[in-house]
Amino acid sequence: MPKATPPKLDLIKMLTYMRPEGSAAQTAFNQTYLEPFMGLPDLDGNYIHIEGSNPTIAFMAHHDTVHSKSGTQRLHIDGKGTVTAKNSDCLGADCTTGVWLILNMIKNKIPGLYIIHAAEEEGCIGSRAIVDRAPVWLEGIEAAISFDRRDTDSIVTHQMGMRTASDEFAHSLATVLNDPYLQPDPTGSYTDSNEYAHIIPECTNLSVGYYDQHTQHESQSLPFAYDLLDRLLEADWSQLDICRDPSAREYENYWSPRTPLSRSLMAELVGDYPDEVANLLASYGITTMSLFEELGLVPDQNDLDRMEEYA
């Protein structure tokens, strides 16, 4: 059966979809935008497309958002081209902008392995399923670049404190994209690209111009997204430096989970940003009950009643 005619890739229109995992809006979004370019998903909901012969670079994003409800939302665009959502719990540029970039790269036939994952916001479920299956098409991939990072100047080199990409690779990516503001960033969190870090040498996340993700203040710079797309389409991907050994385990000194300084700073962060930490744990798929269990605590009846109330 032939694919449908690919739609016009309007980032603003794509940002109107609120797509929690398993929602009707997510299904509608995927059928409208992903399937005309990438075909049907795999059994775990991931969309995979190979452009060109024997690609060595994987470009990644995810198609779910952290919205609390399914549907569409109204947007506001200011005079500088910054998009925000009106009366919504987040914008969802994480990771709609990444999806938009990938579909445009496929449309322009840029060689690569393209993966748009399912359920990243629920703990990287889709990417973990791919890695567990170890498909043959992952062989030969030297770099995974996920379009899933805040701000405009970050090339992630560490996730959860562990190195996933070399500084040499980060600098070469900045050069390939002709963007002197991009810098190696050791402060990455847990994302899809981290799942591949033990089998793919260079795994990074690249800034796509959104801010305050997972909050009602989330915003996306349209000028930055449009400029980044131009740079991606013009890049000479053969000039990337591949240096990291994926079998190595290297921690950033101040992030090492074994250091008292790291534990002290983490305790301060939890105290200073309790809501943000709770949202982060939830995005990793950690439930309130599982947290009780991991801490060796038993919830009392009041705790159980509150969990039932918010279920």
PDB file of C-alpha atoms in Angstrom:
ATOM      1  CA  MET A   1       0.000   0.000   0.000  1.00  0.00           C
ATOM      2  CA  PRO A   2       1.560   3.353  -0.998  1.00  0.00           C
ATOM      3  CA  LYS A   3       2.197   5.989   1.650  1.00  0.00           C
ATOM      4  CA  ALA A   4      -0.104   8.968   1.840  1.00  0.00           C
ATOM      5  CA  THR A   5       1.076  12.285   0.448  1.00  0.00           C
ATOM      6  CA  PRO A   6       3.367  13.838   3.087  1.00  0.00           C
ATOM      7  CA  PRO A   7       1.745  16.826   4.788  1.00  0.00           C
ATOM      8  CA  LYS A   8       3.118  20.331   4.900  1.00  0.00           C
ATOM      9  CA  LEU A   9       5.414  20.401   7.912  1.00  0.00           C
ATOM     10  CA  ASP A  10       4.098  23.355   9.868  1.00  0.00           C
ATOM     11  CA  LEU A  11       5.870  23.393  13.245  1.00  0.00           C
ATOM     12  CA  ILE A  12       3.274  25.718  14.740  1.00  0.00           C
ATOM     13  CA  LYS A  13       0.422  23.406  13.761  1.00  0.00           C
ATOM     14  CA  MET A  14       2.331  20.385  15.087  1.00  0.00           C
ATOM     15  CA  LEU A  15       2.778  22.136  18.434  1.00  0.00           C
ATOM     16  CA  THR A  16      -0.992  22.345  18.935  1.00  0.00           C
ATOM     17  CA  TYR A  17      -1.205  18.590  19.641  1.00  0.00           C
ATOM     18  CA  MET A  18      -1.139  17.494  23.309  1.00  0.00           C
ATOM     19  CA  ARG A  19       0.122  13.912  23.176  1.00  0.00           C
ATOM     20  CA  PRO A  20       0.528  11.952  26.422  1.00  0.00           C
ATOM     21  CA  GLU A  21       1.591   8.360  25.721  1.00  0.00           C
ATOM     22  CA  GLY A  22      -1.293   6.199  24.495  1.00  0.00           C
ATOM     23  CA  SER A  23      -3.611   9.142  23.832  1.00  0.00           C
ATOM     24  CA  ALA A  24      -5.935   9.709  20.889  1.00  0.00           C
ATOM     25  CA  ALA A  25      -4.124  12.942  20.003  1.00  0.00           C
ATOM     26  CA  GLN A  26      -0.812  11.089  19.879  1.00  0.00           C
ATOM     27  CA  THR A  27      -2.298   8.532  17.473  1.00  0.00           C
ATOM     28  CA  ALA A  28      -3.776  11.281  15.293  1.00  0.00           C
ATOM     29  CA  PHE A  29      -0.483  13.192  15.265  1.00  0.00           C
ATOM     30  CA  ASN A  30       1.507  10.100  14.312  1.00  0.00           C
ATOM     31  CA  GLN A  31      -0.896   9.137  11.545  1.00  0.00           C
ATOM     32  CA  THR A  32      -0.924  12.678  10.176  1.00  0.00           C
ATOM     33  CA  TYR A  33       2.778  13.486  10.328  1.00  0.00           C
ATOM     34  CA  LEU A  34       4.965  10.438  10.962  1.00  0.00           C
ATOM     35  CA  GLU A  35       3.413   7.642   8.941  1.00  0.00           C
ATOM     36  CA  PRO A  36       3.463   9.409   5.543  1.00  0.00           C
ATOM     37  CA  PHE A  37       7.258   9.726   5.935  1.00  0.00           C
ATOM     38  CA  MET A  38       8.179   6.697   8.035  1.00  0.00           C
ATOM     39  CA  GLY A  39       5.473   4.081   7.548  1.00  0.00           C
ATOM     40  CA  LEU A  40       3.891   2.146  10.396  1.00  0.00           C
ATOM     41  CA  PRO A  41       5.499   1.850  13.837  1.00  0.00           C
ATOM     42  CA  ASP A  42       7.164  -1.249  15.248  1.00  0.00           C
ATOM     43  CA  LEU A  43       5.464  -3.348  17.921  1.00  0.00           C
ATOM     44  CA  ASP A  44       6.665  -0.959  20.644  1.00  0.00           C
ATOM     45  CA  GLY A  45       5.376   2.177  18.921  1.00  0.00           C
ATOM     46  CA  ASN A  46       8.729   3.383  17.551  1.00  0.00           C
ATOM     47  CA  TYR A  47       9.001   4.809  14.055  1.00  0.00           C
ATOM     48  CA  ILE A  48      12.153   3.825  12.130  1.00  0.00           C
ATOM     49  CA  HIS A  49      13.304   4.993   8.709  1.00  0.00           C
ATOM     50  CA  ILE A  50      16.613   4.436   6.919  1.00  0.00           C
ATOM     51  CA  GLU A  51      17.625   7.025   4.335  1.00  0.00           C
ATOM     52  CA  GLY A  52      20.564   6.099   2.098  1.00  0.00           C
ATOM     53  CA  SER A  53      22.837   3.069   2.188  1.00  0.00           C
ATOM     54  CA  ASN A  54      24.582   1.936   5.380  1.00  0.00           C
ATOM     55  CA  PRO A  55      24.190   5.166   7.367  1.00  0.00           C
ATOM     56  CA  THR A  56      26.545   5.732  10.302  1.00  0.00           C
ATOM     57  CA  ILE A  57      24.530   8.426  12.114  1.00  0.00           C
ATOM     58  CA  ALA A  58      21.216   7.976  13.900  1.00  0.00           C
ATOM     59  CA  PHE A  59      18.973  11.010  14.346  1.00  0.00           C
ATOM     60  CA  MET A  60      16.449  10.675  17.176  1.00  0.00           C
ATOM     61  CA  ALA A  61      13.398  12.252  18.810  1.00  0.00           C
ATOM     62  CA  HIS A  62      10.242  11.027  20.585  1.00  0.00           C
ATOM     63  CA  HIS A  63       6.575  11.474  19.733  1.00  0.00           C
ATOM     64  CA  ASP A  64       5.003  11.622  23.214  1.00  0.00           C
ATOM     65  CA  THR A  65       4.698  14.757  25.365  1.00  0.00           C
ATOM     66  CA  VAL A  66       4.202  15.296  29.102  1.00  0.00           C
ATOM     67  CA  HIS A  67       0.769  16.873  28.731  1.00  0.00           C
ATOM     68  CA  SER A  68      -1.697  15.677  31.363  1.00  0.00           C
ATOM     69  CA  LYS A  69      -4.551  15.403  28.872  1.00  0.00           C
ATOM     70  CA  SER A  70      -5.050  14.590  25.199  1.00  0.00           C
ATOM     71  CA  GLY A  71      -6.300  17.090  22.631  1.00  0.00           C
ATOM     72  CA  THR A  72      -5.254  20.359  21.065  1.00  0.00           C
ATOM     73  CA  GLN A  73      -4.126  23.626  22.613  1.00  0.00           C
ATOM     74  CA  ARG A  74      -4.076  27.283  21.669  1.00  0.00           C
ATOM     75  CA  LEU A  75      -0.700  28.928  21.109  1.00  0.00           C
ATOM     76  CA  HIS A  76       0.694  32.422  21.435  1.00  0.00           C
ATOM     77  CA  ILE A  77       3.561  33.759  19.308  1.00  0.00           C
ATOM     78  CA  ASP A  78       5.234  36.998  20.361  1.00  0.00           C
ATOM     79  CA  GLY A  79       7.045  39.520  18.194  1.00  0.00           C
ATOM     80  CA  LYS A  80      10.345  37.655  18.516  1.00  0.00           C
ATOM     81  CA  GLY A  81       8.888  34.392  17.241  1.00  0.00           C
ATOM     82  CA  THR A  82       8.708  32.719  20.647  1.00  0.00           C
ATOM     83  CA  VAL A  83       5.840  30.238  20.981  1.00  0.00           C
ATOM     84  CA  THR A  84       4.040  29.435  24.240  1.00  0.00           C
ATOM     85  CA  ALA A  85       0.860  27.529  25.036  1.00  0.00           C
ATOM     86  CA  LYS A  86      -2.198  29.254  26.482  1.00  0.00           C
ATOM     87  CA  ASN A  87      -3.920  27.630  29.476  1.00  0.00           C
ATOM     88  CA  SER A  88      -1.909  24.406  29.184  1.00  0.00           C
ATOM     89  CA  ASP A  89       0.490  22.554  31.475  1.00  0.00           C
ATOM     90  CA  CYS A  90       3.276  22.621  28.857  1.00  0.00           C
ATOM     91  CA  LEU A  91       3.955  23.479  25.224  1.00  0.00           C
ATOM     92  CA  GLY A  92       5.343  20.123  24.114  1.00  0.00           C
ATOM     93  CA  ALA A  93       8.250  21.458  22.062  1.00  0.00           C
ATOM     94  CA  ASP A  94       9.964  18.629  23.932  1.00  0.00           C
ATOM     95  CA  CYS A  95       9.967  16.781  21.595  1.00  0.00           C
ATOM     96  CA  THR A  96       7.733  18.149  18.814  1.00  0.00           C
ATOM     97  CA  THR A  97      10.550  20.324  17.509  1.00  0.00           C
ATOM     98  CA  GLY A  98      12.807  17.268  17.263  1.00  0.00           C
ATOM     99  CA  VAL A  99      10.131  15.380  15.326  1.00  0.00           C
ATOM    100  CA  TRP A 100       9.718  18.335  12.965  1.00  0.00           C
ATOM    101  CA  LEU A 101      13.479  18.489  12.331  1.00  0.00           C
ATOM    102  CA  ILE A 102      13.674  14.763  11.591  1.00  0.00           C
ATOM    103  CA  LEU A 103      10.757  14.771   9.161  1.00  0.00           C
ATOM    104  CA  ASN A 104      12.283  17.692   7.279  1.00  0.00           C
ATOM    105  CA  MET A 105      15.621  15.868   7.056  1.00  0.00           C
ATOM    106  CA  ILE A 106      13.882  12.793   5.647  1.00  0.00           C
ATOM    107  CA  LYS A 107      11.923  14.983   3.235  1.00  0.00           C
ATOM    108  CA  ASN A 108      15.240  16.413   2.001  1.00  0.00           C
ATOM    109  CA  LYS A 109      16.777  12.904   1.754  1.00  0.00           C
ATOM    110  CA  ILE A 110      19.605  13.515   4.214  1.00  0.00           C
ATOM    111  CA  PRO A 111      21.234  10.084   4.734  1.00  0.00           C
ATOM    112  CA  GLY A 112      20.777   8.623   8.194  1.00  0.00           C
ATOM    113  CA  LEU A 113      19.006   6.193  10.470  1.00  0.00           C
ATOM    114  CA  TYR A 114      15.946   8.024  11.814  1.00  0.00           C
ATOM    115  CA  ILE A 115      14.156   6.908  14.987  1.00  0.00           C
ATOM    116  CA  ILE A 116      11.210   8.631  16.619  1.00  0.00           C
ATOM    117  CA  HIS A 117      10.670   6.813  19.894  1.00  0.00           C
ATOM    118  CA  ALA A 118       7.558   6.013  21.864  1.00  0.00           C
ATOM    119  CA  ALA A 119       7.124   6.622  25.602  1.00  0.00           C
ATOM    120  CA  GLU A 120      10.313   8.578  26.260  1.00  0.00           C
ATOM    121  CA  GLU A 121       8.511  10.632  28.873  1.00  0.00           C
ATOM    122  CA  GLU A 122       7.489   7.437  30.683  1.00  0.00           C
ATOM    123  CA  GLY A 123      11.078   6.260  31.135  1.00  0.00           C
ATOM    124  CA  CYS A 124      12.537   5.731  27.626  1.00  0.00           C
ATOM    125  CA  ILE A 125      10.428   2.615  27.127  1.00  0.00           C
ATOM    126  CA  GLY A 126      10.549   2.645  23.325  1.00  0.00           C
ATOM    127  CA  SER A 127      14.297   3.144  23.019  1.00  0.00           C
ATOM    128  CA  ARG A 128      15.014   0.497  25.643  1.00  0.00           C
ATOM    129  CA  ALA A 129      12.901  -1.984  23.686  1.00  0.00           C
ATOM    130  CA  ILE A 130      14.943  -1.340  20.532  1.00  0.00           C
ATOM    131  CA  VAL A 131      18.234  -1.824  22.350  1.00  0.00           C
ATOM    132  CA  ASP A 132      16.982  -5.041  23.947  1.00  0.00           C
ATOM    133  CA  ARG A 133      16.082  -6.418  20.511  1.00  0.00           C
ATOM    134  CA  ALA A 134      19.499  -5.416  19.109  1.00  0.00           C
ATOM    135  CA  PRO A 135      18.254  -5.072  15.493  1.00  0.00           C
ATOM    136  CA  VAL A 136      20.808  -5.587  12.757  1.00  0.00           C
ATOM    137  CA  TRP A 137      20.209  -2.088  11.394  1.00  0.00           C
ATOM    138  CA  LEU A 138      21.892  -0.636  14.479  1.00  0.00           C
ATOM    139  CA  GLU A 139      25.191  -2.210  13.453  1.00  0.00           C
ATOM    140  CA  GLY A 140      27.619   0.319  12.023  1.00  0.00           C
ATOM    141  CA  ILE A 141      25.997   3.316  13.731  1.00  0.00           C
ATOM    142  CA  GLU A 142      28.757   5.513  15.146  1.00  0.00           C
ATOM    143  CA  ALA A 143      26.773   8.450  16.495  1.00  0.00           C
ATOM    144  CA  ALA A 144      23.294   9.039  17.900  1.00  0.00           C
ATOM    145  CA  ILE A 145      22.124  12.662  17.805  1.00  0.00           C
ATOM    146  CA  SER A 146      18.860  13.287  19.635  1.00  0.00           C
ATOM    147  CA  PHE A 147      17.028  16.553  18.969  1.00  0.00           C
ATOM    148  CA  ASP A 148      15.846  16.707  22.547  1.00  0.00           C
ATOM    149  CA  ARG A 149      17.679  19.400  24.524  1.00  0.00           C
ATOM    150  CA  ARG A 150      16.771  22.776  25.948  1.00  0.00           C
ATOM    151  CA  ASP A 151      18.439  26.120  25.185  1.00  0.00           C
ATOM    152  CA  THR A 152      20.502  27.001  22.101  1.00  0.00           C
ATOM    153  CA  ASP A 153      24.093  26.194  23.049  1.00  0.00           C
ATOM    154  CA  SER A 154      24.229  22.620  24.336  1.00  0.00           C
ATOM    155  CA  ILE A 155      25.803  19.461  22.943  1.00  0.00           C
ATOM    156  CA  VAL A 156      25.369  16.901  25.713  1.00  0.00           C
ATOM    157  CA  THR A 157      28.461  14.865  26.629  1.00  0.00           C
ATOM    158  CA  HIS A 158      27.216  13.282  29.873  1.00  0.00           C
ATOM    159  CA  GLN A 159      23.827  11.955  30.966  1.00  0.00           C
ATOM    160  CA  MET A 160      23.130  11.399  34.664  1.00  0.00           C
ATOM    161  CA  GLY A 161      26.810  12.097  35.214  1.00  0.00           C
ATOM    162  CA  MET A 162      28.143   9.389  32.866  1.00  0.00           C
ATOM    163  CA  ARG A 163      29.942  10.284  29.650  1.00  0.00           C
ATOM    164  CA  THR A 164      27.975   9.365  26.538  1.00  0.00           C
ATOM    165  CA  ALA A 165      29.853  11.492  23.976  1.00  0.00           C
ATOM    166  CA  SER A 166      33.422  12.721  23.712  1.00  0.00           C
ATOM    167  CA  ASP A 167      34.356  16.391  23.854  1.00  0.00           C
ATOM    168  CA  GLU A 168      36.089  15.910  20.494  1.00  0.00           C
ATOM    169  CA  PHE A 169      32.812  14.743  18.983  1.00  0.00           C
ATOM    170  CA  ALA A 170      30.943  17.688  20.505  1.00  0.00           C
ATOM    171  CA  HIS A 171      33.413  20.204  19.099  1.00  0.00           C
ATOM    172  CA  SER A 172      33.279  18.553  15.671  1.00  0.00           C
ATOM    173  CA  LEU A 173      29.465  18.648  15.714  1.00  0.00           C
ATOM    174  CA  ALA A 174      29.564  22.376  16.481  1.00  0.00           C
ATOM    175  CA  THR A 175      31.950  22.823  13.549  1.00  0.00           C
ATOM    176  CA  VAL A 176      29.824  20.706  11.202  1.00  0.00           C
ATOM    177  CA  LEU A 177      26.789  22.830  12.108  1.00  0.00           C
ATOM    178  CA  ASN A 178      28.831  26.041  11.782  1.00  0.00           C
ATOM    179  CA  ASP A 179      27.606  27.264  15.166  1.00  0.00           C
ATOM    180  CA  PRO A 180      30.335  28.678  17.460  1.00  0.00           C
ATOM    181  CA  TYR A 181      27.878  29.034  20.350  1.00  0.00           C
ATOM    182  CA  LEU A 182      27.388  25.278  20.717  1.00  0.00           C
ATOM    183  CA  GLN A 183      29.529  23.842  23.527  1.00  0.00           C
ATOM    184  CA  PRO A 184      30.085  20.456  25.216  1.00  0.00           C
ATOM    185  CA  ASP A 185      27.580  20.128  28.063  1.00  0.00           C
ATOM    186  CA  PRO A 186      28.175  17.579  30.871  1.00  0.00           C
ATOM    187  CA  THR A 187      24.831  18.220  32.602  1.00  0.00           C
ATOM    188  CA  GLY A 188      22.482  16.071  30.528  1.00  0.00           C
ATOM    189  CA  SER A 189      19.636  14.089  32.094  1.00  0.00           C
ATOM    190  CA  TYR A 190      18.271  10.647  31.234  1.00  0.00           C
ATOM    191  CA  THR A 191      16.935  10.508  27.649  1.00  0.00           C
ATOM    192  CA  ASP A 192      16.534   8.048  24.768  1.00  0.00           C
ATOM    193  CA  SER A 193      20.083   8.493  23.469  1.00  0.00           C
ATOM    194  CA  ASN A 194      21.429   7.295  26.821  1.00  0.00           C
ATOM    195  CA  GLU A 195      19.906   3.868  26.178  1.00  0.00           C
ATOM    196  CA  TYR A 196      22.279   3.413  23.243  1.00  0.00           C
ATOM    197  CA  ALA A 197      25.420   4.645  25.001  1.00  0.00           C
ATOM    198  CA  HIS A 198      26.856   1.172  25.657  1.00  0.00           C
ATOM    199  CA  ILE A 199      26.647   0.147  21.986  1.00  0.00           C
ATOM    200  CA  ILE A 200      27.031   3.406  20.005  1.00  0.00           C
ATOM    201  CA  PRO A 201      30.291   5.359  20.487  1.00  0.00           C
ATOM    202  CA  GLU A 202      28.921   8.907  20.435  1.00  0.00           C
ATOM    203  CA  CYS A 203      25.480   9.585  21.949  1.00  0.00           C
ATOM    204  CA  THR A 204      24.363  13.166  22.426  1.00  0.00           C
ATOM    205  CA  ASN A 205      21.403  15.499  22.676  1.00  0.00           C
ATOM    206  CA  LEU A 206      21.450  18.756  20.738  1.00  0.00           C
ATOM    207  CA  SER A 207      19.797  22.049  21.711  1.00  0.00           C
ATOM    208  CA  VAL A 208      16.765  22.856  19.573  1.00  0.00           C
ATOM    209  CA  GLY A 209      15.728  26.155  21.146  1.00  0.00           C
ATOM    210  CA  TYR A 210      13.079  25.299  23.712  1.00  0.00           C
ATOM    211  CA  TYR A 211      13.108  26.466  27.339  1.00  0.00           C
ATOM    212  CA  ASP A 212      11.438  25.495  30.640  1.00  0.00           C
ATOM    213  CA  GLN A 213      10.349  22.098  29.331  1.00  0.00           C
ATOM    214  CA  HIS A 214       7.726  20.131  31.286  1.00  0.00           C
ATOM    215  CA  THR A 215       6.263  23.344  32.734  1.00  0.00           C
ATOM    216  CA  GLN A 216       3.477  25.765  31.818  1.00  0.00           C
ATOM    217  CA  HIS A 217       6.199  28.289  30.968  1.00  0.00           C
ATOM    218  CA  GLU A 218       7.726  26.126  28.232  1.00  0.00           C
ATOM    219  CA  SER A 219       8.571  28.071  25.085  1.00  0.00           C
ATOM    220  CA  GLN A 220      10.131  27.497  21.671  1.00  0.00           C
ATOM    221  CA  SER A 221      12.171  29.935  19.626  1.00  0.00           C
ATOM    222  CA  LEU A 222      10.942  29.591  16.044  1.00  0.00           C
ATOM    223  CA  PRO A 223      13.875  31.551  14.539  1.00  0.00           C
ATOM    224  CA  PHE A 224      16.355  29.208  16.206  1.00  0.00           C
ATOM    225  CA  ALA A 225      14.486  26.092  15.042  1.00  0.00           C
ATOM    226  CA  TYR A 226      14.326  27.352  11.451  1.00  0.00           C
ATOM    227  CA  ASP A 227      18.012  28.295  11.475  1.00  0.00           C
ATOM    228  CA  LEU A 228      19.004  24.941  12.979  1.00  0.00           C
ATOM    229  CA  LEU A 229      17.109  23.104  10.258  1.00  0.00           C
ATOM    230  CA  ASP A 230      19.056  24.996   7.586  1.00  0.00           C
ATOM    231  CA  ARG A 231      22.319  24.031   9.299  1.00  0.00           C
ATOM    232  CA  LEU A 232      21.289  20.375   9.530  1.00  0.00           C
ATOM    233  CA  LEU A 233      20.433  20.262   5.834  1.00  0.00           C
ATOM    234  CA  GLU A 234      23.748  21.868   4.856  1.00  0.00           C
ATOM    235  CA  ALA A 235      26.016  19.869   7.224  1.00  0.00           C
ATOM    236  CA  ASP A 236      28.830  17.605   6.037  1.00  0.00           C
ATOM    237  CA  TRP A 237      28.204  14.703   8.391  1.00  0.00           C
ATOM    238  CA  SER A 238      31.352  12.895   7.265  1.00  0.00           C
ATOM    239  CA  GLN A 239      33.425  15.387   9.270  1.00  0.00           C
ATOM    240  CA  LEU A 240      32.318  14.209  12.722  1.00  0.00           C
ATOM    241  CA  ASP A 241      35.057  12.921  15.038  1.00  0.00           C
ATOM    242  CA  ILE A 242      34.236   9.525  16.549  1.00  0.00           C
ATOM    243  CA  CYS A 243      36.430   9.018  19.616  1.00  0.00           C
ATOM    244  CA  ARG A 244      34.563   7.493  22.534  1.00  0.00           C
ATOM    245  CA  ASP A 245      34.787   3.821  23.522  1.00  0.00           C
ATOM    246  CA  PRO A 246      31.184   2.758  24.318  1.00  0.00           C
ATOM    247  CA  SER A 247      32.417   0.027  26.669  1.00  0.00           C
ATOM    248  CA  ALA A 248      34.118   2.590  28.942  1.00  0.00           C
ATOM    249  CA  ARG A 249      32.471   4.054  32.044  1.00  0.00           C
ATOM    250  CA  GLU A 250      33.548   7.619  32.751  1.00  0.00           C
ATOM    251  CA  TYR A 251      31.846   9.939  35.219  1.00  0.00           C
ATOM    252  CA  GLU A 252      32.084  13.684  35.443  1.00  0.00           C
ATOM    253  CA  ASN A 253      33.908  14.326  38.734  1.00  0.00           C
ATOM    254  CA  TYR A 254      31.288  16.516  40.350  1.00  0.00           C
ATOM    255  CA  TRP A 255      28.469  14.221  39.205  1.00  0.00           C
ATOM    256  CA  SER A 256      29.934  10.945  40.437  1.00  0.00           C
ATOM    257  CA  PRO A 257      27.319   9.234  42.623  1.00  0.00           C
ATOM    258  CA  ARG A 258      30.124   8.062  44.908  1.00  0.00           C
ATOM    259  CA  THR A 259      31.256  11.515  46.046  1.00  0.00           C
ATOM    260  CA  PRO A 260      29.874  13.199  49.188  1.00  0.00           C
ATOM    261  CA  LEU A 261      29.830  16.513  47.298  1.00  0.00           C
ATOM    262  CA  SER A 262      27.489  15.091  44.677  1.00  0.00           C
ATOM    263  CA  ARG A 263      25.133  13.654  47.316  1.00  0.00           C
ATOM    264  CA  SER A 264      25.147  16.930  49.242  1.00  0.00           C
ATOM    265  CA  LEU A 265      24.357  18.985  46.140  1.00  0.00           C
ATOM    266  CA  MET A 266      21.640  16.521  45.181  1.00  0.00           C
ATOM    267  CA  ALA A 267      20.009  16.846  48.607  1.00  0.00           C
ATOM    268  CA  GLU A 268      20.056  20.627  48.228  1.00  0.00           C
ATOM    269  CA  LEU A 269      18.452  20.391  44.793  1.00  0.00           C
ATOM    270  CA  VAL A 270      15.683  18.132  46.097  1.00  0.00           C
ATOM    271  CA  GLY A 271      15.026  20.599  48.929  1.00  0.00           C
ATOM    272  CA  ASP A 272      15.095  23.655  46.683  1.00  0.00           C
ATOM    273  CA  TYR A 273      13.101  22.201  43.778  1.00  0.00           C
ATOM    274  CA  PRO A 274      10.741  19.525  45.158  1.00  0.00           C
ATOM    275  CA  ASP A 275       8.091  19.898  42.449  1.00  0.00           C
ATOM    276  CA  GLU A 276      10.662  19.767  39.643  1.00  0.00           C
ATOM    277  CA  VAL A 277      12.311  16.672  41.159  1.00  0.00           C
ATOM    278  CA  ALA A 278       8.922  14.975  41.530  1.00  0.00           C
ATOM    279  CA  ASN A 279       8.110  15.701  37.878  1.00  0.00           C
ATOM    280  CA  LEU A 280      11.512  14.369  36.829  1.00  0.00           C
ATOM    281  CA  LEU A 281      11.018  11.122  38.763  1.00  0.00           C
ATOM    282  CA  ALA A 282       7.587  10.716  37.230  1.00  0.00           C
ATOM    283  CA  SER A 283       9.028  11.252  33.737  1.00  0.00           C
ATOM    284  CA  TYR A 284      11.384   8.325  34.424  1.00  0.00           C
ATOM    285  CA  GLY A 285       8.397   6.097  35.141  1.00  0.00           C
ATOM    286  CA  ILE A 286       8.846   6.118  38.937  1.00  0.00           C
ATOM    287  CA  THR A 287       5.521   5.970  40.770  1.00  0.00           C
ATOM    288  CA  THR A 288       4.798   7.067  44.317  1.00  0.00           C
ATOM    289  CA  MET A 289       4.373   3.452  45.422  1.00  0.00           C
ATOM    290  CA  SER A 290       7.602   2.339  43.771  1.00  0.00           C
ATOM    291  CA  LEU A 291       9.410   5.191  45.521  1.00  0.00           C
ATOM    292  CA  PHE A 292       8.054   4.023  48.881  1.00  0.00           C
ATOM    293  CA  GLU A 293       9.307   0.518  48.064  1.00  0.00           C
ATOM    294  CA  GLU A 294      12.769   1.664  46.962  1.00  0.00           C
ATOM    295  CA  LEU A 295      13.160   3.670  50.176  1.00  0.00           C
ATOM    296  CA  GLY A 296      12.046   0.723  52.291  1.00  0.00           C
ATOM    297  CA  LEU A 297       9.058   2.665  53.623  1.00  0.00           C
ATOM    298  CA  VAL A 298       5.466   1.558  54.185  1.00  0.00           C
ATOM    299  CA  PRO A 299       2.737   4.066  53.275  1.00  0.00           C
ATOM    300  CA  ASP A 300       0.164   4.732  55.977  1.00  0.00           C
ATOM    301  CA  GLN A 301      -3.553   4.916  55.299  1.00  0.00           C
ATOM    302  CA  ASN A 302      -3.406   8.659  54.687  1.00  0.00           C
ATOM    303  CA  ASP A 303      -0.720   8.100  52.033  1.00  0.00           C
ATOM    304  CA  LEU A 304      -2.796   5.370  50.402  1.00  0.00           C
ATOM    305  CA  ASP A 305      -5.877   7.583  50.397  1.00  0.00           C
ATOM    306  CA  ARG A 306      -3.949  10.410  48.710  1.00  0.00           C
ATOM    307  CA  MET A 307      -2.535   8.066  46.084  1.00  0.00           C
ATOM    308  CA  GLU A 308      -6.048   6.818  45.370  1.00  0.00           C
ATOM    309  CA  GLU A 309      -7.340  10.400  45.145  1.00  0.00           C
ATOM    310  CA  TYR A 310      -4.762  11.406  42.528  1.00  0.00           C
ATOM    311  CA  ALA A 311      -4.753   8.125  40.591  1.00  0.00           C
TER     312      ALA A 311
END
